[in-house]
Coordinates of C-alpha atoms in Angstrom, one line a residue:
M1281 CA -34.7 4.7 33.7
L1282 CA -35.0 7.7 35.9
T1283 CA -37.3 10.5 34.7
N1284 CA -35.8 13.7 33.6
E1285 CA -37.4 15.5 36.6
L1286 CA -36.0 13.1 39.1
I1287 CA -32.5 13.3 37.5
Q1288 CA -32.6 17.1 37.6
Q1289 CA -33.6 16.9 41.2
K1290 CA -30.7 14.5 42.1
V1291 CA -28.2 16.6 40.1
E1292 CA -29.1 19.8 41.9
D1293 CA -29.0 18.0 45.3
I1294 CA -25.4 16.8 44.7
L1295 CA -24.3 20.1 43.1
A1296 CA -25.4 22.0 46.2
Q1297 CA -23.2 19.8 48.4
M1298 CA -20.0 19.9 46.2
T1299 CA -16.9 21.8 47.1
L1300 CA -15.0 24.0 44.6
E1301 CA -12.4 21.2 44.4
E1302 CA -14.9 18.5 43.7
K1303 CA -16.5 20.6 40.9
A1304 CA -13.2 21.4 39.2
A1305 CA -12.2 17.7 39.4
Q1306 CA -15.4 16.6 37.7
M1307 CA -14.4 18.7 34.7
V1308 CA -11.0 16.9 34.3
Q1309 CA -10.5 13.9 32.1
V1310 CA -7.3 12.0 33.0
P1311 CA -5.3 10.2 30.2
Y1312 CA -4.4 6.9 32.0
S1313 CA -2.1 5.7 29.4
V1314 CA 0.0 8.9 29.7
V1315 CA 0.1 9.5 33.5
G1316 CA 0.2 5.9 34.5
R1317 CA -1.5 3.8 37.2
E1318 CA -0.3 5.5 40.4
E1319 CA -1.1 9.1 39.2
S1320 CA -4.5 7.9 37.9
L1321 CA -5.4 6.4 41.2
R1322 CA -4.4 9.7 42.9
W1323 CA -6.8 11.5 40.5
A1324 CA -9.5 9.0 41.3
R1325 CA -9.1 9.9 45.0
L1326 CA -9.3 13.6 44.0
G1327 CA -12.6 12.9 42.2
A1328 CA -11.7 13.3 38.5
G1329 CA -14.8 13.1 36.4
S1330 CA -13.4 10.9 33.7
F1331 CA -10.5 8.8 32.5
L1332 CA -9.5 7.8 29.0
H1333 CA -7.5 5.0 27.4
V1334 CA -7.9 2.5 30.3
L1335 CA -9.2 -1.0 29.8
G1336 CA -10.8 -3.8 31.8
D1337 CA -9.4 -4.5 35.2
D1338 CA -7.4 -1.3 35.3
A1339 CA -10.7 0.7 34.8
R1340 CA -12.4 -1.4 37.5
E1341 CA -9.6 -0.6 39.9
V1342 CA -9.9 3.1 39.2
Q1343 CA -13.6 3.0 39.7
K1344 CA -13.3 1.2 43.0
V1345 CA -10.8 3.7 44.3
A1346 CA -12.9 6.6 43.1
M1347 CA -16.1 5.3 44.7
E1348 CA -14.4 4.5 48.0
N1349 CA -13.0 8.0 48.2
S1350 CA -16.0 9.9 46.9
R1351 CA -17.7 11.9 49.6
L1352 CA -20.8 12.0 47.5
G1353 CA -20.6 8.7 45.7
I1354 CA -19.9 10.2 42.3
P1355 CA -18.8 7.5 39.8
V1356 CA -16.1 7.8 37.1
I1357 CA -16.9 7.7 33.4
F1358 CA -14.4 5.9 31.1
G1359 CA -13.9 6.8 27.5
I1360 CA -12.0 4.9 24.8
D1361 CA -11.3 5.4 21.1
A1362 CA -13.5 2.6 19.8
I1363 CA -13.5 4.0 16.3
H1364 CA -14.3 0.9 14.2
G1365 CA -14.8 -1.7 16.9
H1366 CA -13.3 -1.8 20.4
G1367 CA -10.0 -1.7 18.5
L1368 CA -7.6 -0.9 21.3
K1369 CA -8.4 -4.3 23.0
H1370 CA -6.7 -7.1 21.3
E1371 CA -9.5 -9.7 21.6
A1372 CA -12.0 -7.3 20.0
T1373 CA -13.9 -7.4 16.7
I1374 CA -12.3 -5.0 14.3
F1375 CA -14.7 -3.6 11.7
P1376 CA -13.9 -1.8 8.4
S1377 CA -13.0 1.8 8.9
Q1378 CA -15.7 4.4 8.7
L1379 CA -14.7 5.4 5.2
T1380 CA -14.8 1.7 4.1
A1381 CA -18.2 1.1 5.8
A1382 CA -19.5 4.2 4.1
C1383 CA -19.0 2.5 0.7
S1384 CA -22.0 0.3 1.7
W1385 CA -24.3 3.3 1.7
D1386 CA -26.2 1.2 4.2
P1387 CA -27.3 2.6 7.6
A1388 CA -28.2 -0.9 8.8
I1389 CA -24.7 -2.1 8.3
V1390 CA -23.3 0.9 10.1
E1391 CA -25.8 0.7 13.0
E1392 CA -24.9 -3.0 13.5
M1393 CA -21.2 -1.9 13.6
G1394 CA -22.1 0.5 16.4
R1395 CA -24.2 -2.0 18.3
V1396 CA -21.5 -4.7 18.3
T1397 CA -18.9 -2.2 19.3
A1398 CA -21.1 -1.0 22.2
R1399 CA -21.5 -4.5 23.5
E1400 CA -17.8 -5.2 23.5
V1401 CA -16.8 -1.8 25.0
A1402 CA -19.4 -2.2 27.7
S1403 CA -18.2 -5.8 28.4
D1404 CA -14.9 -4.2 29.2
G1405 CA -16.5 -2.1 31.9
L1406 CA -16.3 1.1 29.9
H1407 CA -19.0 3.7 29.1
W1408 CA -18.1 5.9 26.2
T1409 CA -16.6 5.9 22.7
F1410 CA -15.1 8.9 21.0
S1411 CA -17.0 8.2 17.8
P1412 CA -18.5 8.9 15.2
V1413 CA -16.2 11.1 13.3
L1414 CA -18.5 13.5 11.4
C1415 CA -15.8 15.5 9.7
L1416 CA -15.9 15.5 5.9
G1417 CA -13.1 14.0 3.8
R1418 CA -12.9 16.9 1.3
D1419 CA -9.1 17.3 1.1
T1420 CA -7.8 13.8 0.7
R1421 CA -4.2 14.8 1.7
W1422 CA -5.5 14.9 5.3
G1423 CA -4.2 12.0 7.4
R1424 CA -7.6 11.2 9.0
V1425 CA -9.7 10.8 5.9
N1426 CA -10.1 7.1 6.7
E1427 CA -12.0 8.0 9.9
T1428 CA -14.7 10.0 8.0
F1429 CA -17.8 8.8 6.2
G1430 CA -16.6 10.5 3.1
E1431 CA -17.1 13.9 1.5
D1432 CA -20.9 14.3 1.5
P1433 CA -22.8 16.0 4.4
Y1434 CA -26.0 14.1 3.8
L1435 CA -24.4 10.6 3.7
A1436 CA -22.3 11.4 6.7
G1437 CA -25.4 12.5 8.6
E1438 CA -27.4 9.4 7.8
L1439 CA -24.6 7.1 8.7
G1440 CA -23.8 9.1 11.8
Y1441 CA -27.4 8.9 12.9
A1442 CA -27.3 5.1 12.4
I1443 CA -24.1 4.5 14.3
V1444 CA -25.2 6.7 17.2
K1445 CA -28.3 4.6 17.5
G1446 CA -26.1 1.5 17.5
Y1447 CA -23.8 2.8 20.2
Q1448 CA -26.6 4.1 22.5
G1449 CA -29.2 1.4 21.9
E1450 CA -32.7 1.7 23.3
S1451 CA -31.6 3.3 26.6
L1452 CA -28.4 4.7 28.0
D1453 CA -28.8 2.8 31.2
A1454 CA -28.9 -0.6 29.4
P1455 CA -25.9 -2.8 30.3
D1456 CA -24.7 -3.0 26.7
S1457 CA -25.2 0.7 25.7
I1458 CA -22.4 3.3 25.6
L1459 CA -22.3 7.0 25.0
A1460 CA -21.6 8.2 21.5
C1461 CA -19.4 11.3 20.9
A1462 CA -19.9 13.2 17.7
K1463 CA -16.6 14.8 16.6
H1464 CA -14.9 16.9 15.8
Y1465 CA -17.1 19.9 16.3
I1466 CA -16.6 21.4 13.7
G1467 CA -14.9 21.4 10.3
Y1468 CA -11.7 19.8 11.6
G1469 CA -10.9 18.4 8.1
E1470 CA -10.8 21.9 6.7
A1471 CA -7.3 22.5 8.1
M1472 CA -5.3 24.7 5.7
G1473 CA -3.4 22.5 3.2
A1474 CA -4.8 19.5 5.0
R1475 CA -2.2 20.1 7.7
D1476 CA -3.8 18.7 10.8
A1477 CA -5.1 20.5 12.9
M1478 CA -5.2 24.1 14.3
D1479 CA -5.6 26.4 11.3
T1480 CA -9.0 25.8 9.7
Q1481 CA -10.5 28.0 7.1
M1482 CA -14.1 28.4 8.4
T1483 CA -16.9 30.9 8.5
Y1484 CA -20.2 30.6 10.3
R1485 CA -22.1 30.4 7.0
K1486 CA -19.8 27.7 5.7
M1487 CA -20.2 25.9 9.0
K1488 CA -24.0 25.9 8.8
E1489 CA -24.4 25.0 5.2
V1490 CA -21.7 22.3 4.9
F1491 CA -20.5 20.9 8.2
L1492 CA -23.4 21.3 10.6
P1493 CA -26.0 19.0 9.0
P1494 CA -24.2 15.7 10.1
F1495 CA -24.0 17.0 13.7
K1496 CA -27.7 17.9 13.5
R1497 CA -28.5 14.4 12.6
A1498 CA -26.4 13.0 15.4
I1499 CA -28.2 15.2 17.8
D1500 CA -31.5 14.1 16.4
A1501 CA -30.4 10.5 17.2
G1502 CA -29.9 11.6 20.8
C1503 CA -26.1 11.7 20.7
A1504 CA -25.0 12.1 24.3
T1505 CA -21.6 14.0 23.9
I1506 CA -19.8 16.3 21.5
M1507 CA -16.1 16.7 21.1
T1508 CA -14.6 20.2 20.3
A1509 CA -12.3 20.4 17.3
Y1510 CA -8.8 21.8 17.4
G1511 CA -9.5 24.4 14.7
S1512 CA -10.8 27.9 14.5
I1513 CA -13.5 30.0 12.9
D1514 CA -12.8 33.5 11.6
G1515 CA -9.4 33.0 13.2
H1516 CA -10.9 32.3 16.7
P1517 CA -10.4 28.8 18.2
F1518 CA -13.5 26.7 18.6
T1519 CA -12.4 25.8 22.1
A1520 CA -12.8 29.5 23.1
D1521 CA -15.9 30.3 21.0
P1522 CA -19.2 30.6 22.9
K1523 CA -21.2 31.3 19.7
T1524 CA -20.2 27.9 18.3
M1525 CA -20.3 25.9 21.5
K1526 CA -23.4 27.5 23.1
T1527 CA -25.5 29.6 20.8
I1528 CA -25.4 27.2 17.8
L1529 CA -24.9 23.9 19.5
R1530 CA -27.2 24.2 22.5
D1531 CA -29.7 27.1 21.6
E1532 CA -30.1 26.3 17.9
L1533 CA -29.5 22.6 17.7
G1534 CA -31.0 21.7 21.1
F1535 CA -28.0 19.6 22.2
D1536 CA -28.5 18.7 25.9
G1537 CA -25.5 16.4 26.6
F1538 CA -22.0 17.4 27.6
V1539 CA -19.1 18.7 25.6
V1540 CA -15.5 17.3 25.9
T1541 CA -12.5 19.0 24.4
D1542 CA -10.2 17.2 22.1
W1543 CA -6.7 16.2 23.3
N1544 CA -5.2 19.1 25.2
N1545 CA -7.3 21.7 23.5
C1546 CA -7.3 23.9 26.6
E1547 CA -3.5 24.2 26.9
S1548 CA -3.3 24.6 23.1
L1549 CA -5.1 28.0 23.5
M1550 CA -1.8 29.1 25.0
T1551 CA 0.9 27.0 23.3
Q1552 CA -0.5 26.6 19.7
Q1553 CA -3.2 29.2 19.0
F1554 CA -1.8 32.0 21.2
V1555 CA -5.1 33.5 22.4
A1556 CA -4.2 32.9 26.1
S1557 CA -1.1 34.1 27.9
S1558 CA -1.3 31.6 30.7
I1559 CA -3.0 28.2 31.6
E1560 CA -5.3 30.1 33.9
E1561 CA -6.5 32.3 31.1
A1562 CA -6.9 29.2 28.8
A1563 CA -9.0 27.5 31.5
V1564 CA -11.3 30.5 31.8
L1565 CA -11.7 30.8 28.0
S1566 CA -12.4 27.0 27.7
A1567 CA -15.0 27.0 30.5
N1568 CA -16.7 30.2 29.4
A1569 CA -17.0 28.9 25.8
G1570 CA -19.1 25.9 27.0
N1571 CA -16.5 23.0 27.2
D1572 CA -17.8 20.8 30.1
M1573 CA -15.0 18.3 30.3
I1574 CA -11.3 19.1 29.6
M1575 CA -9.5 16.2 28.0
S1576 CA -5.9 15.5 29.1
T1577 CA -5.1 19.1 30.2
I1578 CA -4.3 18.2 33.8
P1579 CA -3.2 21.8 34.8
F1580 CA -6.8 22.9 34.1
Y1581 CA -7.7 21.7 37.7
E1582 CA -5.5 24.1 39.6
A1583 CA -5.9 26.9 37.0
A1584 CA -9.7 26.7 37.3
L1585 CA -9.6 26.7 41.1
N1586 CA -7.3 29.8 41.1
A1587 CA -9.6 31.6 38.6
L1588 CA -12.6 30.8 40.8
R1589 CA -10.9 32.0 44.0
E1590 CA -9.8 35.2 42.2
G1591 CA -13.1 35.9 40.7
K1592 CA -11.9 35.5 37.1
L1593 CA -14.2 32.5 36.5
D1594 CA -17.9 32.6 37.6
I1595 CA -18.9 29.6 39.7
A1596 CA -22.2 29.5 37.6
V1597 CA -20.1 28.5 34.6
V1598 CA -18.5 25.6 36.4
D1599 CA -21.9 24.6 37.9
E1600 CA -23.4 24.4 34.5
A1601 CA -20.5 22.2 33.2
V1602 CA -20.7 19.9 36.2
R1603 CA -24.5 19.8 35.8
H1604 CA -24.2 18.5 32.3
I1605 CA -21.7 15.8 33.3
L1606 CA -23.7 14.6 36.3
T1607 CA -26.9 14.5 34.3
M1608 CA -25.3 12.1 31.9
K1609 CA -24.0 9.9 34.7
F1610 CA -27.5 9.7 36.1
R1611 CA -29.0 8.9 32.6
M1612 CA -26.6 6.0 32.4
N1613 CA -27.6 5.0 36.0
L1614 CA -23.9 4.9 37.0
F1615 CA -24.7 6.0 40.6
E1616 CA -26.4 2.7 41.0
K1617 CA -24.3 0.6 38.7
P1618 CA -20.9 2.3 38.1
E1619 CA -19.6 -0.5 35.9
K1620 CA -21.0 -1.4 32.5
L1621 CA -21.4 -5.1 32.1
G1622 CA -22.2 -5.5 28.4
V1623 CA -22.9 -9.1 27.2
P1624 CA -20.6 -11.6 29.0
G1625 CA -18.4 -13.5 26.5
C1626 CA -19.4 -11.4 23.6
V1627 CA -15.9 -9.9 22.8
G1628 CA -14.8 -11.4 19.5
C1629 CA -17.7 -13.9 19.5
P1630 CA -18.9 -15.7 16.3
E1631 CA -22.0 -13.4 16.0
H1632 CA -19.8 -10.3 16.1
L1633 CA -17.3 -11.8 13.6
D1634 CA -20.2 -12.5 11.2
A1635 CA -21.2 -8.8 11.5
T1636 CA -17.8 -7.5 10.5
L1637 CA -17.7 -10.0 7.6
R1638 CA -21.1 -8.6 6.4
A1639 CA -19.7 -5.1 6.7
A1640 CA -16.6 -6.0 4.7
R1641 CA -18.7 -7.6 1.9
A1642 CA -21.1 -4.7 1.7
S1643 CA -18.2 -2.3 1.3
V1644 CA -16.3 -3.9 -1.6
T1645 CA -16.6 -1.5 -4.5
L1646 CA -16.0 -2.6 -8.1
L1647 CA -14.6 0.5 -9.9
K1648 CA -13.9 -1.2 -13.3
N1649 CA -14.4 -4.5 -14.9
E1650 CA -13.5 -5.2 -18.6
G1651 CA -15.1 -8.7 -18.4
V1652 CA -12.4 -10.4 -16.4
L1653 CA -14.4 -10.8 -13.2
P1654 CA -15.7 -13.0 -11.8
L1655 CA -12.7 -15.2 -12.2
K1656 CA -13.5 -18.4 -14.2
D1657 CA -11.7 -21.0 -16.2
V1658 CA -8.4 -20.1 -14.6
K1659 CA -5.8 -22.7 -13.5
K1660 CA -3.3 -20.3 -11.8
V1661 CA -3.8 -17.0 -9.9
A1662 CA -0.9 -14.8 -8.9
V1663 CA -1.5 -12.5 -6.0
I1664 CA 1.1 -9.8 -5.9
G1665 CA 1.9 -6.8 -3.6
Q1666 CA 2.8 -6.1 0.0
N1667 CA -0.7 -5.0 0.9
A1668 CA -2.1 -8.4 -0.1
D1669 CA -0.6 -9.7 3.2
D1670 CA -0.1 -6.7 5.4
L1671 CA -2.6 -6.5 8.2
N1672 CA -1.5 -3.1 9.3
S1673 CA -2.8 -1.7 6.0
Q1674 CA -5.9 -3.8 6.0
Y1675 CA -7.0 -2.9 9.5
G1676 CA -6.1 0.8 9.4
D1677 CA -5.4 2.9 12.5
W1678 CA -7.0 2.9 16.0
T1679 CA -6.3 -0.7 16.7
Y1680 CA -4.3 -2.5 19.3
F1681 CA -1.2 -2.9 17.1
T1682 CA -1.5 0.0 14.6
H1683 CA -1.9 3.0 16.7
P1684 CA 0.6 4.7 19.0
N1685 CA -2.1 5.3 21.7
A1686 CA -2.8 1.6 21.8
H1687 CA -3.2 0.5 25.4
E1688 CA -0.8 -2.4 25.1
P1689 CA 0.5 -2.8 21.6
R1690 CA 0.5 -6.5 20.6
P1691 CA 0.9 -8.6 17.5
P1692 CA -2.2 -9.2 15.4
R1693 CA -4.5 -11.9 16.7
R1694 CA -6.6 -14.4 14.7
P1695 CA -9.1 -14.6 13.3
Y1696 CA -8.4 -12.5 10.3
V1697 CA -8.1 -13.0 6.5
T1698 CA -5.7 -11.1 4.3
V1699 CA -6.3 -10.7 0.6
K1700 CA -3.5 -13.3 0.0
E1701 CA -5.2 -15.7 2.4
G1702 CA -8.6 -15.1 0.9
F1703 CA -7.4 -16.1 -2.6
E1704 CA -5.5 -19.0 -1.3
A1705 CA -8.5 -20.5 0.4
L1706 CA -10.9 -20.0 -2.5
C1707 CA -8.3 -21.3 -5.0
A1708 CA -7.7 -24.4 -2.9
E1709 CA -11.5 -25.1 -2.8
R1710 CA -11.5 -24.9 -6.6
G1711 CA -8.3 -26.8 -7.4
I1712 CA -6.6 -23.6 -8.7
E1713 CA -2.9 -23.0 -8.1
C1714 CA -2.3 -19.7 -6.2
V1715 CA 1.1 -18.1 -5.8
Y1716 CA 2.0 -15.0 -3.9
H1717 CA 4.9 -12.6 -4.2
R1718 CA 5.5 -9.3 -2.3
G1719 CA 7.0 -7.5 -5.2
C1720 CA 8.0 -4.3 -3.6
E1721 CA 7.6 -2.2 -0.5
V1722 CA 4.6 0.2 -0.3
K1723 CA 6.8 2.7 1.5
P1724 CA 10.5 2.7 1.9
A1725 CA 11.4 2.3 5.6
A1726 CA 12.4 5.4 7.5
V1727 CA 16.1 6.1 7.9
D1728 CA 17.4 6.1 11.5
D1729 CA 19.4 9.3 11.7
G1730 CA 19.8 9.1 15.5
R1731 CA 17.5 12.0 16.2
V1732 CA 14.6 11.9 18.7
L1733 CA 11.5 14.0 17.9
S1734 CA 10.3 16.3 20.7
D1735 CA 6.7 15.4 20.1
P1736 CA 6.2 12.0 21.8
V1737 CA 3.4 10.8 19.5
A1738 CA 5.4 11.7 16.4
E1739 CA 8.4 9.9 17.9
A1740 CA 6.4 6.8 18.6
I1741 CA 5.2 6.8 15.0
R1742 CA 8.8 7.2 13.8
Q1743 CA 10.0 4.3 16.0
Q1744 CA 7.1 2.2 14.7
S1745 CA 8.3 2.8 11.2
L1746 CA 11.9 2.0 12.1
L1747 CA 10.9 -1.3 13.7
R1748 CA 9.1 -2.5 10.6
A1749 CA 11.5 -4.7 8.8
R1750 CA 12.2 -3.8 5.1
N1751 CA 12.6 -6.5 2.6
Q1752 CA 14.5 -5.8 -0.6
D1753 CA 12.2 -4.9 -3.5
D1754 CA 12.1 -7.8 -5.9
I1755 CA 10.0 -6.8 -8.9
A1756 CA 11.7 -9.3 -11.2
G1757 CA 10.8 -12.0 -8.7
A1758 CA 7.1 -11.0 -8.8
V1759 CA 7.1 -11.0 -12.6
E1760 CA 8.7 -14.5 -12.6
A1761 CA 6.0 -15.7 -10.1
A1762 CA 3.2 -14.4 -12.3
K1763 CA 4.5 -15.1 -15.7
D1764 CA 2.3 -18.1 -16.5
A1765 CA -0.7 -17.1 -14.4
D1766 CA -4.1 -16.8 -16.0
A1767 CA -5.1 -13.9 -13.7
I1768 CA -3.0 -11.4 -11.8
I1769 CA -4.3 -9.8 -8.6
L1770 CA -2.1 -6.8 -7.8
V1771 CA -2.8 -5.2 -4.4
V1772 CA -1.6 -1.6 -4.0
G1773 CA -2.2 1.2 -1.6
D1774 CA -0.7 2.8 1.4
M1775 CA 0.4 1.6 4.9
I1776 CA -0.1 2.7 8.5
D1777 CA 3.0 4.9 8.4
Q1778 CA 1.3 7.1 5.8
F1779 CA -2.1 7.9 7.4
G1780 CA -3.7 8.8 10.6
E1781 CA -2.9 11.7 13.0
Y1782 CA 0.4 13.4 12.3
K1783 CA 0.5 11.8 8.9
D1784 CA -0.9 14.2 6.3
R1785 CA 0.4 13.6 2.8
A1786 CA 1.5 16.1 0.1
N1787 CA 1.8 13.5 -2.6
L1788 CA -1.1 11.1 -3.2
E1789 CA 0.6 9.0 -5.8
L1790 CA 1.4 5.3 -5.2
S1791 CA 4.5 5.3 -3.1
G1792 CA 7.7 3.2 -3.5
R1793 CA 7.9 1.3 -6.8
Q1794 CA 4.3 0.2 -6.9
M1795 CA 3.7 1.8 -10.4
E1796 CA 6.8 0.2 -11.7
L1797 CA 5.6 -3.2 -10.5
Y1798 CA 2.2 -2.6 -12.1
R1799 CA 3.8 -1.7 -15.5
E1800 CA 6.0 -4.8 -15.5
L1801 CA 3.1 -7.1 -14.7
R1802 CA 1.0 -5.6 -17.5
K1803 CA 3.7 -6.6 -19.9
L1804 CA 2.9 -10.3 -19.2
G1805 CA -0.4 -10.0 -21.1
A1806 CA -2.5 -11.8 -18.4
P1807 CA -5.5 -9.9 -17.1
V1808 CA -4.6 -7.6 -14.2
T1809 CA -7.1 -6.8 -11.5
V1810 CA -5.9 -4.0 -9.2
V1811 CA -7.1 -4.0 -5.6
L1812 CA -6.7 -0.8 -3.6
V1813 CA -6.1 -1.5 0.1
A1814 CA -5.6 2.0 1.3
S1815 CA -6.8 4.6 3.8
K1816 CA -8.1 7.1 1.2
P1817 CA -8.4 7.8 -2.5
L1818 CA -4.9 7.7 -4.1
C1819 CA -3.9 9.1 -7.5
I1820 CA -4.2 6.1 -9.9
P1821 CA -5.3 7.5 -13.3
E1822 CA -3.0 5.2 -15.3
I1823 CA -4.3 2.2 -13.5
A1824 CA -7.9 3.4 -14.0
N1825 CA -7.2 3.7 -17.7
T1826 CA -5.3 0.5 -18.4
A1827 CA -6.1 -2.1 -15.7
D1828 CA -8.6 -4.9 -16.7
A1829 CA -10.4 -4.5 -13.4
V1830 CA -10.2 -2.2 -10.3
I1831 CA -11.6 -3.0 -6.8
C1832 CA -11.6 -0.5 -4.0
A1833 CA -11.4 -2.2 -0.6
F1834 CA -9.9 0.6 1.6
N1835 CA -9.4 -0.7 5.2
G1836 CA -11.6 -3.7 5.4
G1837 CA -11.0 -4.9 8.9
M1838 CA -10.6 -8.5 10.0
F1839 CA -12.2 -10.1 6.9
G1840 CA -11.5 -7.5 4.3
G1841 CA -9.2 -9.9 2.4
Q1842 CA -11.9 -12.6 2.4
A1843 CA -14.5 -10.2 1.0
V1844 CA -12.2 -9.1 -1.8
A1845 CA -11.5 -12.7 -2.8
E1846 CA -15.1 -13.6 -2.7
A1847 CA -16.1 -10.6 -4.8
A1848 CA -13.4 -11.5 -7.4
F1849 CA -14.7 -15.1 -7.7
G1850 CA -18.3 -14.0 -7.9
C1851 CA -19.4 -15.3 -4.5
F1852 CA -21.4 -12.1 -4.1
N1853 CA -22.1 -9.0 -6.2
P1854 CA -19.7 -6.2 -5.1
S1855 CA -22.3 -3.5 -4.7
G1856 CA -20.4 -0.8 -2.8
R1857 CA -20.4 2.8 -4.0
L1858 CA -17.8 5.4 -3.4
P1859 CA -18.5 8.0 -0.7
I1860 CA -15.5 10.1 -1.8
S1861 CA -13.8 11.2 -5.0
F1862 CA -10.5 10.1 -6.5
P1863 CA -8.2 12.9 -7.8
Q1864 CA -6.2 12.7 -11.0
H1865 CA -3.2 14.3 -9.3
S1866 CA -2.3 15.6 -5.9
G1867 CA -2.4 19.1 -7.3
Q1868 CA -6.1 18.6 -8.3
V1869 CA -7.2 18.3 -4.7
P1870 CA -9.9 19.1 -3.6
V1871 CA -12.2 17.3 -6.0
Y1872 CA -15.3 16.8 -3.9
Y1873 CA -18.4 16.5 -6.1
N1874 CA -20.4 19.5 -4.8
Q1875 CA -18.0 22.3 -5.3
L1876 CA -19.4 25.7 -6.4
P1877 CA -19.1 26.6 -10.1
G1878 CA -17.5 29.7 -11.4
W1879 CA -13.9 28.5 -12.1
H1880 CA -12.6 30.3 -15.2
G1881 CA -12.0 27.5 -17.7
G1882 CA -13.5 24.8 -15.4
R1883 CA -10.2 22.9 -14.9
Y1884 CA -6.5 23.2 -14.4
M1885 CA -4.8 23.8 -17.8
D1886 CA -2.7 20.6 -17.4
L1887 CA -5.3 18.2 -16.0
P1888 CA -8.7 16.8 -17.0
R1889 CA -11.7 18.5 -15.5
T1890 CA -13.1 15.5 -13.7
P1891 CA -11.8 13.2 -11.0
V1892 CA -10.7 9.7 -11.8
Y1893 CA -13.8 8.3 -10.0

């Protein structure tokens, strides 16, 4: 690895030779999946500093074109949303979500998750993951709670530290190490009413006391990059706030990597947050605040050049941004080896699959057990519920078939084990009859009213929902299937249409007819174990009070279903612990454990004081 002194010398040498156009281009991150191949190759020739959402051979082509046309031999850096595994690649190992992994309370599990992900991302020729999410899940209506490590700053910081170490390894120039990106800086989850994403209720004191500690731990771990949040502080957008981006991040915390905006943050200063009257003004505000790389706002390039030529943007600001970017490229040794190599043949290999199974087992959380688990002396087990055999719900978002930004959406690929399959396998081993019935839909399918939403991502989500076939609810059929069972496993929760970006919820109760299904099954008299396969805590006070056992599995990844079945049969002790609180009712939110006292009466007049869990 090059010494810091030598890197600094090389950076200054290149910077002195760069034209204004080359400098502005280094600050641009091009979204390959949006602009397409030909436009991406044009940007590669122009010298764009980074591309996102491009995989494998496509990335190698872009890098080749960039290097062949770079006057100074400056390589491209490729970023990808590898959030819980290299999930946008269909052969990859899919881990439990961050929230699920946080149930382990085990930094070693989370570090291994990062290490495996880094190997697979690097093996695809890529350099950088937009992870970890260090936002806090304090308002569970927010659509992205599943991406967090829960509600507590300390736990989020310790697990964030671990996963950064996993991603970045011993050295950034190692063939199987990638850059981590701590996001979203800062307080993104504090959006008003959990309405993702621009209007956050934040003060500098609240930032430092509650939301900064996890980022401090990530920086302690050597986190190479930081992503700017959409939101605002004291009504001023973070993307345009030098105090947050420079004074606090660099001067106080000592961060020495580079900062990338979130998706189109620069243009949003004009179109969403109304602090800039033109894209040129937005470009100047973004650069002056300390954003080094501008994600997906392609017009930034011309706007920055115009501002430089007209004296509205100081060249020293641009030089500092490019200096940060070039420094990281040298730390990764990309000038000598532009393509990461990873570990050949490691993508989805048995060793990595074992790692995600370990993570799933460590995350299973037993919330209640009235002596019915582990299952024993049973002749028939009935597994009921859509989410017992719905991989969309088990995997969660940011995978190749559950996210609108997936590079090439494809059907789910084996190996994986759903809850239904996990019980069927273990029952077969023990000579136990196992029956399955869907029961009812988790969420009624969207109605096609012929409209087309103007927002392309929201429209893609709507189309995804429309394409998902809806079977008729058959609660009576589920009851019939379970009527002579010795044990009933009811799997409830939410589905991919109900969480993620653009999918905040006002109502956290079980959707569809899931509660009706539960009540009818209870009437049979057999012990009912309820398994929650969901993206977040949902409102289940009746289930908590009346079910015989409750297991929280959240989004368990490839082998989440196997882990649940093994826990139910006593193959291992389910030792997970919740990193987040369950509300009694949607109106009780937020219920995070470390709220300040001083509420007159201590509770809503029509709800218990405490959360369910």
